[in-house]
Tab-separated table of C-alpha atoms in Angstrom:
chain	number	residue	atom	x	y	z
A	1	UNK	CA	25.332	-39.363	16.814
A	2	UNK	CA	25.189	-35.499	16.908
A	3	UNK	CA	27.642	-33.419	14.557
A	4	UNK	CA	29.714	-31.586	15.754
A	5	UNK	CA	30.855	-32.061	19.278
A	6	UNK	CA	34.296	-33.645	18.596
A	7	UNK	CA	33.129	-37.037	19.233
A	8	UNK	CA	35.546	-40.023	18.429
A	9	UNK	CA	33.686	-42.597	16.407
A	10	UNK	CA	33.962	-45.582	18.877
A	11	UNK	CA	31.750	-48.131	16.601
A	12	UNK	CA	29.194	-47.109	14.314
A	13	UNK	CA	25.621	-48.457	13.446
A	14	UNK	CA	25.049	-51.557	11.204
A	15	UNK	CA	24.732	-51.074	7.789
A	16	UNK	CA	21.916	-52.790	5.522
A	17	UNK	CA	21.627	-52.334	2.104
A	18	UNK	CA	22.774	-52.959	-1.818
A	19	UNK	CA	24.956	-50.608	-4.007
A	20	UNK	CA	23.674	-49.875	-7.543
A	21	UNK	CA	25.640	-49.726	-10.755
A	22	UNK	CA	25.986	-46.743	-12.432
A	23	UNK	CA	28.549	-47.520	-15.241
A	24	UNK	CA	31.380	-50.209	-15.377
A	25	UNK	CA	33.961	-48.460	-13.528
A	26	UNK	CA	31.720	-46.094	-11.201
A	27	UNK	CA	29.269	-46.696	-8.464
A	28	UNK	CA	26.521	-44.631	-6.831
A	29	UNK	CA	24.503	-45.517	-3.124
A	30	UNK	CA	21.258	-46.542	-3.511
A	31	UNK	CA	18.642	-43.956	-2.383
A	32	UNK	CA	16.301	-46.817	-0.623
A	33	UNK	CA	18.419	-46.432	2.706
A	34	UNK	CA	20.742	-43.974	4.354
A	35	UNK	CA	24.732	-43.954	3.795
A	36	UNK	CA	27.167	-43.953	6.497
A	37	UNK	CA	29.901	-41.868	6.347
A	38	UNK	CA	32.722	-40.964	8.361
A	39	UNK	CA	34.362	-37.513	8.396
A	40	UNK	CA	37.843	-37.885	9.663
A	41	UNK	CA	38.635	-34.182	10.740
A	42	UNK	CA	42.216	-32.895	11.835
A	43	UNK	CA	41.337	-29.875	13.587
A	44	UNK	CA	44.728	-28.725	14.623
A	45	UNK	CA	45.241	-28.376	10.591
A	46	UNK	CA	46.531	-25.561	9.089
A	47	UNK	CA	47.001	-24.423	12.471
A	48	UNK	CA	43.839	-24.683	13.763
A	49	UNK	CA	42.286	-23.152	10.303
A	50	UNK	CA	41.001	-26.812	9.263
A	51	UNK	CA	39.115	-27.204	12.740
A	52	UNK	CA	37.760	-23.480	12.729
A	53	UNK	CA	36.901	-24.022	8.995
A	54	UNK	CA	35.020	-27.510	9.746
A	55	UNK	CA	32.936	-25.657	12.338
A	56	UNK	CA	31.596	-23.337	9.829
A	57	UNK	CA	31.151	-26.137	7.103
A	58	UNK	CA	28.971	-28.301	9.419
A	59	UNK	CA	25.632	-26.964	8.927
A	60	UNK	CA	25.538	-26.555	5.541
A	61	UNK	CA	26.864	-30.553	5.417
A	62	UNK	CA	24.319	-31.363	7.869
A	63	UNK	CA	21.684	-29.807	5.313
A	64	UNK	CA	23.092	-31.363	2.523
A	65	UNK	CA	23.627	-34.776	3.838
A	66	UNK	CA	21.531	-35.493	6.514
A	67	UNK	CA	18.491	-36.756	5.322
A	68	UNK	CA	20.357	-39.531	2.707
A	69	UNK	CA	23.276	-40.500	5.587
A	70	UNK	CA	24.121	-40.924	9.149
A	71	UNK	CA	27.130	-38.572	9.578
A	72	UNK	CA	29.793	-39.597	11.845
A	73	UNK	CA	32.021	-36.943	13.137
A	74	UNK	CA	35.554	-37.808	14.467
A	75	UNK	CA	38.454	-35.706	15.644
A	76	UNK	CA	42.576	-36.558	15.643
A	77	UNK	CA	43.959	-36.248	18.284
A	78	UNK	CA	47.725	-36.825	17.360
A	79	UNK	CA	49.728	-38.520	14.453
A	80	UNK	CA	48.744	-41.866	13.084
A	81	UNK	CA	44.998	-41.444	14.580
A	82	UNK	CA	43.399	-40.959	11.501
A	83	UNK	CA	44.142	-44.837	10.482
A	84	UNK	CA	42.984	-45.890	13.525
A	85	UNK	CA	39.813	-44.639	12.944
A	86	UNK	CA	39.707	-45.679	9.296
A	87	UNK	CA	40.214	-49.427	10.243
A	88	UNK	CA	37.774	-49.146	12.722
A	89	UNK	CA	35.477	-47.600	10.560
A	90	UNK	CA	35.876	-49.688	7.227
A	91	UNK	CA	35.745	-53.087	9.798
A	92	UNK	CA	32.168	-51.144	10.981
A	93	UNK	CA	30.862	-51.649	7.681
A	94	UNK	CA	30.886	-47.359	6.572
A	95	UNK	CA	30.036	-46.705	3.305
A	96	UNK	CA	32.659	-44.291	3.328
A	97	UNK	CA	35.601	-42.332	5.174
A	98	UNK	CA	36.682	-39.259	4.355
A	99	UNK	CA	39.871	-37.149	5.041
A	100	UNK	CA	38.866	-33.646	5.989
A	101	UNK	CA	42.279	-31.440	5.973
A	102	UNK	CA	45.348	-31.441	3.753
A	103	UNK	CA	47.733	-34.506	2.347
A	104	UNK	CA	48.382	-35.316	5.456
A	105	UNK	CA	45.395	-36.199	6.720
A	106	UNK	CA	44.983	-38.070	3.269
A	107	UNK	CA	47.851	-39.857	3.680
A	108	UNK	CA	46.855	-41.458	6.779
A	109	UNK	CA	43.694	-42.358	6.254
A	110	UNK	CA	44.997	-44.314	3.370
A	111	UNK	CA	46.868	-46.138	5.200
A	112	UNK	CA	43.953	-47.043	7.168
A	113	UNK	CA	42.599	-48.440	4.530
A	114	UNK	CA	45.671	-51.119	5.157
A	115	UNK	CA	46.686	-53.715	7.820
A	116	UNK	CA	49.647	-56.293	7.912
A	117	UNK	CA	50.740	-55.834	4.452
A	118	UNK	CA	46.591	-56.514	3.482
A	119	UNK	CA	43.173	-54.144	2.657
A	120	UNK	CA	41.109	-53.959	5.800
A	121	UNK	CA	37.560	-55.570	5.304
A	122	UNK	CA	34.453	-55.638	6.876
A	123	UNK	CA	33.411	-57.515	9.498
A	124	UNK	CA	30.178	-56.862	9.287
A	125	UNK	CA	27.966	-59.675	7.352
A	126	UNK	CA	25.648	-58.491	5.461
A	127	UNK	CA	27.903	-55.909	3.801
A	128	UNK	CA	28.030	-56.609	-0.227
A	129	UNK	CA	30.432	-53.227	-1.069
A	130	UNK	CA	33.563	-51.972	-0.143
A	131	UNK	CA	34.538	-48.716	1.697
A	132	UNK	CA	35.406	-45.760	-0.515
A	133	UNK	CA	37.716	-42.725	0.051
A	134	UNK	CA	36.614	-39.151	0.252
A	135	UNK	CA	37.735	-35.919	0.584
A	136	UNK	CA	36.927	-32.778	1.983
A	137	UNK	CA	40.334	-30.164	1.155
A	138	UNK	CA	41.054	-28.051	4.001
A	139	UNK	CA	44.570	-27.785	5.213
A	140	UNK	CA	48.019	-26.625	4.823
A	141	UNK	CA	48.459	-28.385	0.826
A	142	UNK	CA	45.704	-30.235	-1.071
A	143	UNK	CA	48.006	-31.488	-4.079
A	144	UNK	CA	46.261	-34.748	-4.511
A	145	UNK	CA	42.978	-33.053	-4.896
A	146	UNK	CA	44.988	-30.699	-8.159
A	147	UNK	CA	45.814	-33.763	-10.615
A	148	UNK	CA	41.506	-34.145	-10.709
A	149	UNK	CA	41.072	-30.507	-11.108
A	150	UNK	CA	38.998	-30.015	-8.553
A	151	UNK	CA	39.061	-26.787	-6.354
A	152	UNK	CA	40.459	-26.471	-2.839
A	153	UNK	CA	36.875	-25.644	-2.184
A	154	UNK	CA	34.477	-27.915	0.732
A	155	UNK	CA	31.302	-27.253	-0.856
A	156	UNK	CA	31.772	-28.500	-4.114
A	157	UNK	CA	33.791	-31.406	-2.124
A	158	UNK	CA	30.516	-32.507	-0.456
A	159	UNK	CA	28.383	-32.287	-3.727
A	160	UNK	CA	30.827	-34.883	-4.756
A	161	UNK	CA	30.015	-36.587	-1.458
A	162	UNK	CA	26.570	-36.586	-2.452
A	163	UNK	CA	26.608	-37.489	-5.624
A	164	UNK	CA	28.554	-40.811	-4.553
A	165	UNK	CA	29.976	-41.805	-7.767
A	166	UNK	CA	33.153	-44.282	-7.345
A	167	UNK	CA	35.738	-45.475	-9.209
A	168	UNK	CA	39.000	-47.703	-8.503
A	169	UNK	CA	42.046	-45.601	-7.966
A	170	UNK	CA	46.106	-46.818	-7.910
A	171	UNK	CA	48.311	-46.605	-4.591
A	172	UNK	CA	51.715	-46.916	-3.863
A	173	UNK	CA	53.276	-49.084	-1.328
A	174	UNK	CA	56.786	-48.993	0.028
A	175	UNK	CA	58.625	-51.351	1.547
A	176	UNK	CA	62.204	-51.398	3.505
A	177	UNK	CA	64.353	-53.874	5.484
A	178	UNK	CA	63.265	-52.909	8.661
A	179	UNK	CA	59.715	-51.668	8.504
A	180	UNK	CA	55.999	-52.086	7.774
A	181	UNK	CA	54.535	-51.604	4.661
A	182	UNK	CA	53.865	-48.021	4.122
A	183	UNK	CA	51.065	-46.266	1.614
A	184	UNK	CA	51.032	-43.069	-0.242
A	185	UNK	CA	48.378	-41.911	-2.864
A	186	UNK	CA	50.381	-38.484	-4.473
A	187	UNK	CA	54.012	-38.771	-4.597
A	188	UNK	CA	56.890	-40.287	-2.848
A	189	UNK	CA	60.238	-38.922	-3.502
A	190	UNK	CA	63.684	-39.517	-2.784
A	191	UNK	CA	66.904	-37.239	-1.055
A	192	UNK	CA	66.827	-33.271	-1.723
A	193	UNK	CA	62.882	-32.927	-2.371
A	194	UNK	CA	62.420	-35.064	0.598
A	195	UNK	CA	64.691	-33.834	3.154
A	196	UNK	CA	63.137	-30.355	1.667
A	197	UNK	CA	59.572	-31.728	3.037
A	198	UNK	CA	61.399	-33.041	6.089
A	199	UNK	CA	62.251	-29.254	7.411
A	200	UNK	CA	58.910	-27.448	5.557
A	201	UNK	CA	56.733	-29.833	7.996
A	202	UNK	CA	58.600	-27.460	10.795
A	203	UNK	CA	57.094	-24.852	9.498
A	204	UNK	CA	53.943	-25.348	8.458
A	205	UNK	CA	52.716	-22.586	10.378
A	206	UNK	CA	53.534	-20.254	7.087
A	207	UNK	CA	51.344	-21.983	4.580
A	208	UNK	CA	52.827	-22.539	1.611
A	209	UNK	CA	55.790	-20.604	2.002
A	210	UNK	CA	56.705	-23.516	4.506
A	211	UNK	CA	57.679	-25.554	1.200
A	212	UNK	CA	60.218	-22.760	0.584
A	213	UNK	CA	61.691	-22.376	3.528
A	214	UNK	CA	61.896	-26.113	3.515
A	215	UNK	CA	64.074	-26.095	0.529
A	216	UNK	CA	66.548	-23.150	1.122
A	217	UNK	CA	66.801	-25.052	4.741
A	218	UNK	CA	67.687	-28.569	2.663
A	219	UNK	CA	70.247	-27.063	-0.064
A	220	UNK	CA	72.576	-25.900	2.919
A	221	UNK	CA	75.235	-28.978	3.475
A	222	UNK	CA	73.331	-30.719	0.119
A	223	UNK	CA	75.320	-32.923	-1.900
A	224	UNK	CA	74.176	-34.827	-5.089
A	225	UNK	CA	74.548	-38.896	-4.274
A	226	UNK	CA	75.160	-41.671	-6.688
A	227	UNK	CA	72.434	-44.636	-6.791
A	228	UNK	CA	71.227	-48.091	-7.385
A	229	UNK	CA	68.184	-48.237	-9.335
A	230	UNK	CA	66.263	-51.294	-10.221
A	231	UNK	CA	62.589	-50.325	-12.169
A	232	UNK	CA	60.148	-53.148	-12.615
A	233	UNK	CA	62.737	-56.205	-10.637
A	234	UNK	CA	65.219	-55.934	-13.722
A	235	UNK	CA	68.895	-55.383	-13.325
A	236	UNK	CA	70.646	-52.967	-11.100
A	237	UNK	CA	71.727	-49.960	-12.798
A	238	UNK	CA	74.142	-46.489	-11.220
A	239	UNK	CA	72.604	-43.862	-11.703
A	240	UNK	CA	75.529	-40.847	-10.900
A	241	UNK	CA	74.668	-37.227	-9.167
A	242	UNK	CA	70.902	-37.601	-8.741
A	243	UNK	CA	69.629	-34.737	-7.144
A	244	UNK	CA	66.333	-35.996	-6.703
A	245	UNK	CA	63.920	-38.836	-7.185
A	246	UNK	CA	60.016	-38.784	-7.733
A	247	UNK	CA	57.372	-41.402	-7.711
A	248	UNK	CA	54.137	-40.384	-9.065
A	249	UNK	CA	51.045	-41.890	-8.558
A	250	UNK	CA	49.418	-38.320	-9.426
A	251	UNK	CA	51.168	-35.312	-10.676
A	252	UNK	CA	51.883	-32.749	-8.109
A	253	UNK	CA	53.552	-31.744	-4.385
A	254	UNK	CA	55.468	-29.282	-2.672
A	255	UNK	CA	52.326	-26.508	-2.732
A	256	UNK	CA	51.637	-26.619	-6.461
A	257	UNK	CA	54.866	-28.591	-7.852
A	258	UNK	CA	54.013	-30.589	-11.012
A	259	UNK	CA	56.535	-33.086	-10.711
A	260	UNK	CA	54.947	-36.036	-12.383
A	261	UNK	CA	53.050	-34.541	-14.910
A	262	UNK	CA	52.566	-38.086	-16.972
A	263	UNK	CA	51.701	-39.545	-13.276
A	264	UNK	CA	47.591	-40.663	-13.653
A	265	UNK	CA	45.637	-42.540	-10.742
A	266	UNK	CA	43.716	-44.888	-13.164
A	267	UNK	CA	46.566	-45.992	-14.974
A	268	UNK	CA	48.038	-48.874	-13.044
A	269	UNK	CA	51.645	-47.219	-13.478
A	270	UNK	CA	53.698	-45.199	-10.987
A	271	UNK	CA	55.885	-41.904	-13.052
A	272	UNK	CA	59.339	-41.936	-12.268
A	273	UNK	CA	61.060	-38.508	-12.463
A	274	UNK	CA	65.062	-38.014	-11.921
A	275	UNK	CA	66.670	-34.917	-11.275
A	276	UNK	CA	70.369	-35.960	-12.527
A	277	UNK	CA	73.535	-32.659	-11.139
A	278	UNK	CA	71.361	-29.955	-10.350
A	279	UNK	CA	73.032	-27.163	-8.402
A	280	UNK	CA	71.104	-24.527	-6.675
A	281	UNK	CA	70.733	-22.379	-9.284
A	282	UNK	CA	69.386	-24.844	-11.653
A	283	UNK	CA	66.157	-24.858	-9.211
A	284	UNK	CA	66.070	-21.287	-9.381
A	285	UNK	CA	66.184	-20.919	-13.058
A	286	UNK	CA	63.798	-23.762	-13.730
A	287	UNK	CA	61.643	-23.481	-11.072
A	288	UNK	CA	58.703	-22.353	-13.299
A	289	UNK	CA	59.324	-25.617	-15.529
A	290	UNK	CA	59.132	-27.693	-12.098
A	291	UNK	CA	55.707	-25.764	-11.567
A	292	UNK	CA	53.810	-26.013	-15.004
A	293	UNK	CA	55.590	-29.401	-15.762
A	294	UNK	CA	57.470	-28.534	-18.393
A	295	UNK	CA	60.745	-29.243	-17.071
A	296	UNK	CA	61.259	-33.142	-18.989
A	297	UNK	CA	62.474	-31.533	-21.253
A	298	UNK	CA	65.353	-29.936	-19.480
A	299	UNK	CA	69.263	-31.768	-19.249
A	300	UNK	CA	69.633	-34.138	-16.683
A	301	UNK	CA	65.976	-34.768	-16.152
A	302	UNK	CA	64.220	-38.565	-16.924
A	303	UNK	CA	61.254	-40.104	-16.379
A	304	UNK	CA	59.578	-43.642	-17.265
A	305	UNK	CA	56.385	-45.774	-15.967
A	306	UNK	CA	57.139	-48.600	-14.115
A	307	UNK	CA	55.653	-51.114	-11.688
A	308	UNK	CA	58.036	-50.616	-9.214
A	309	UNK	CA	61.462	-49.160	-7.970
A	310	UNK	CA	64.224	-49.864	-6.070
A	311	UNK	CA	66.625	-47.983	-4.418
A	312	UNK	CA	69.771	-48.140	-2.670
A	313	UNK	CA	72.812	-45.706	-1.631
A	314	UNK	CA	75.720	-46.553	-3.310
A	315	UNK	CA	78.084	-44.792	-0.461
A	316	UNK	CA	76.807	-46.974	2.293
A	317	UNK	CA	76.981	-44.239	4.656
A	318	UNK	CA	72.857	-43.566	4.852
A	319	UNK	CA	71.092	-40.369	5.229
A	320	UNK	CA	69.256	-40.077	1.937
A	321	UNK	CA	65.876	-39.080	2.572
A	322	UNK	CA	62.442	-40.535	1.626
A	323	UNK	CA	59.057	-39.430	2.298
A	324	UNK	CA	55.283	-39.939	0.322
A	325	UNK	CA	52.860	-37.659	1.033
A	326	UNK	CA	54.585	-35.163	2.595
A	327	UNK	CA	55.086	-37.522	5.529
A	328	UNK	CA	58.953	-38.655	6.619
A	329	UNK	CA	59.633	-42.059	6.053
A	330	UNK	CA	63.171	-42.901	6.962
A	331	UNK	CA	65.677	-43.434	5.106
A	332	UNK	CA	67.172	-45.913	2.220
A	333	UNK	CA	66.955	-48.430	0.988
A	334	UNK	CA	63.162	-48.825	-0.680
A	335	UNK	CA	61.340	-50.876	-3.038
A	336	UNK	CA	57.903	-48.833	-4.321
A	337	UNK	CA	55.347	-50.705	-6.176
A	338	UNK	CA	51.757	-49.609	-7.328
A	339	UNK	CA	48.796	-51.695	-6.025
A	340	UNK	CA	46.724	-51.092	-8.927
A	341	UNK	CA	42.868	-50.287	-8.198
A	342	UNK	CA	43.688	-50.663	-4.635
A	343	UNK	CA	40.819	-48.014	-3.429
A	344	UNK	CA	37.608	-46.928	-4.309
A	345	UNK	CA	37.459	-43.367	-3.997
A	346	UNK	CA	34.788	-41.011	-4.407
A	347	UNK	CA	35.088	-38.571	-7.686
């Protein structure tokens, strides 16, 4: 298939060959046949930046690439296409998808890597590995990419390609009364922060400064709620005025925002963070702890590991946001759990 024209991946070629170990928790391809690997672009990203920025970034991946794997190419076209083409892809036996754009495009290509509450396998026969995650930064936030240190930079994203080390990696999964199991790999969070990402995605259009505007927008009408928490199926316990709730399966959101700083990937834990009576001014005081991740050290703020959370709204009346990933997921109540090494992802 030729890179480059915008070309949906409708099935890709069979894939023959063995994976070699490289240590006990890491994997690299075997250079005795070629990888395939599926770029899953968003091109409207950023708006329009990702797509203009992919254009520019082909050749030199072509270059790079092209002589170890068979590069398939394929475009979004709307929400929720990205896990369509993961499934596909991971059922055709790829070696490897990987999100090209910003959390959000991450965040739904995870989920692809899901189906009915279940990882999506291969169908094809001969295949001895599993499909790993990549990722190629380019888009509005890349906050996953900051808890590995790695730059919001494509080049050295596609040495990383290259190199094709693996290693397991925790995900989240959260479940409601009335919905499908839903997936997030950075940070799900509950009631100001997330009705805060519910307006920013409005305005995306601004960069970062959306995640501001998102916040001053979320504060008007805002009132601290009391809730029923439950960590790791124990008992239920009120929790009074919480301002905000965080889930961490890595350390940072909102453009920067290192929320979770105890959160790690590899550790088979989720971070629980719990802004307890904050008033406006509180954020705007401590804002620079919420950056650097200093701030668990500040009144009214807790955090613990668990294995999962539940949570309910006392008042019965609804409304309290919850999104992962940036992405709007309804509204309580939730139960979040960690799938521990759910995904193989490229690092």
């Amino acid at each position: 298939m030729a890179l480059g024209g915008g070309i949906y991946i409708a099935r890709t070629m069979p894939f023959r060959s063995e994976l070699q170990p490289v240590a006990p928790d890491h994997i690299g391809f075997s250079s005795s046949r070629q990888r395939d690997l599926v770029f899953v672009v968003n091109p409207l990203g950023a708006n329009g930046r990702t797509g203009n920025e992919w254009r520019k970034l082909v050749p030199h991946l072509r270059s790079r690439l092209g002589k170890e794997c068979n590069i398939c190419e394929s475009l979004t076209s709307g929400p929720c296409h990205a896990i369509d083409i993961t499934r596909e892809a991971i059922r055709e036996g790829a070696d490897a998808v990987i999100a090209v754009g910003g959390d959000g495009t991450l965040h739904e290509v995870v989920n692809g890597f899901f189906w009915a509450g279940k990882p999506v396998v291969s169908q094809v026969k001969e295949s001895t590995y599993s499909t790993a995650l990549g990722l190629i930064p380019l888009g509005t936030g890349s906050d996953f990419s900051r808890t590995f240190g790695w730059k919001n930079d494509p080049y050295e994203a596609i040495e990383r390609v290259a190199r094709g080390l693996r290693s397991r990696i925790d995900v989240g999964v959260i479940t409601g009364e009335s919905c499908d199991d839903h997936y997030f790999i950075n940070v799900a969070d509950i009631h100001l922060s997330a009705k805060a990402g519910f307006y920013a995605s409005r305005y995306k259009r601004f960069g970062n400064l959306c995640y501001v505007i998102g916040a001053l927008q979320a504060f008007i009408g805002h009132q601290n709620q009391d809730l029923r928490i439950r960590f790791n199926d124990g008992p239920w316990e009120t929790w009074p005025q919480v301002t905000a709730l965080c889930i961490g399966n890595a350390k940072y959101f909102g453009g920067g925002m290192k929320i979770t700083p105890n959160a790690d990937p590899f550790s088979r834990y989720l971070e629980v963070v719990i802004l307890q009576n904050f008033k406006w001014y509180d954020f705007v005081l401590k804002l620079h702890k919420l950056y650097n991740g200093t701030h668990l050290s500040v009144k009214n703020v807790s955090d613990r590991s668990v294995l999962s959370i539940e949570v309910e709204d006392i008042s019965g009346k609804g409304g309290i946001y919850i999104q992962s990933d940036g992405e709007h997921l309804g509204f309580l109540p939730k139960k979040i759990s960690v799938l521990p090494a759910a995904i193989e992802m490229i690092v």
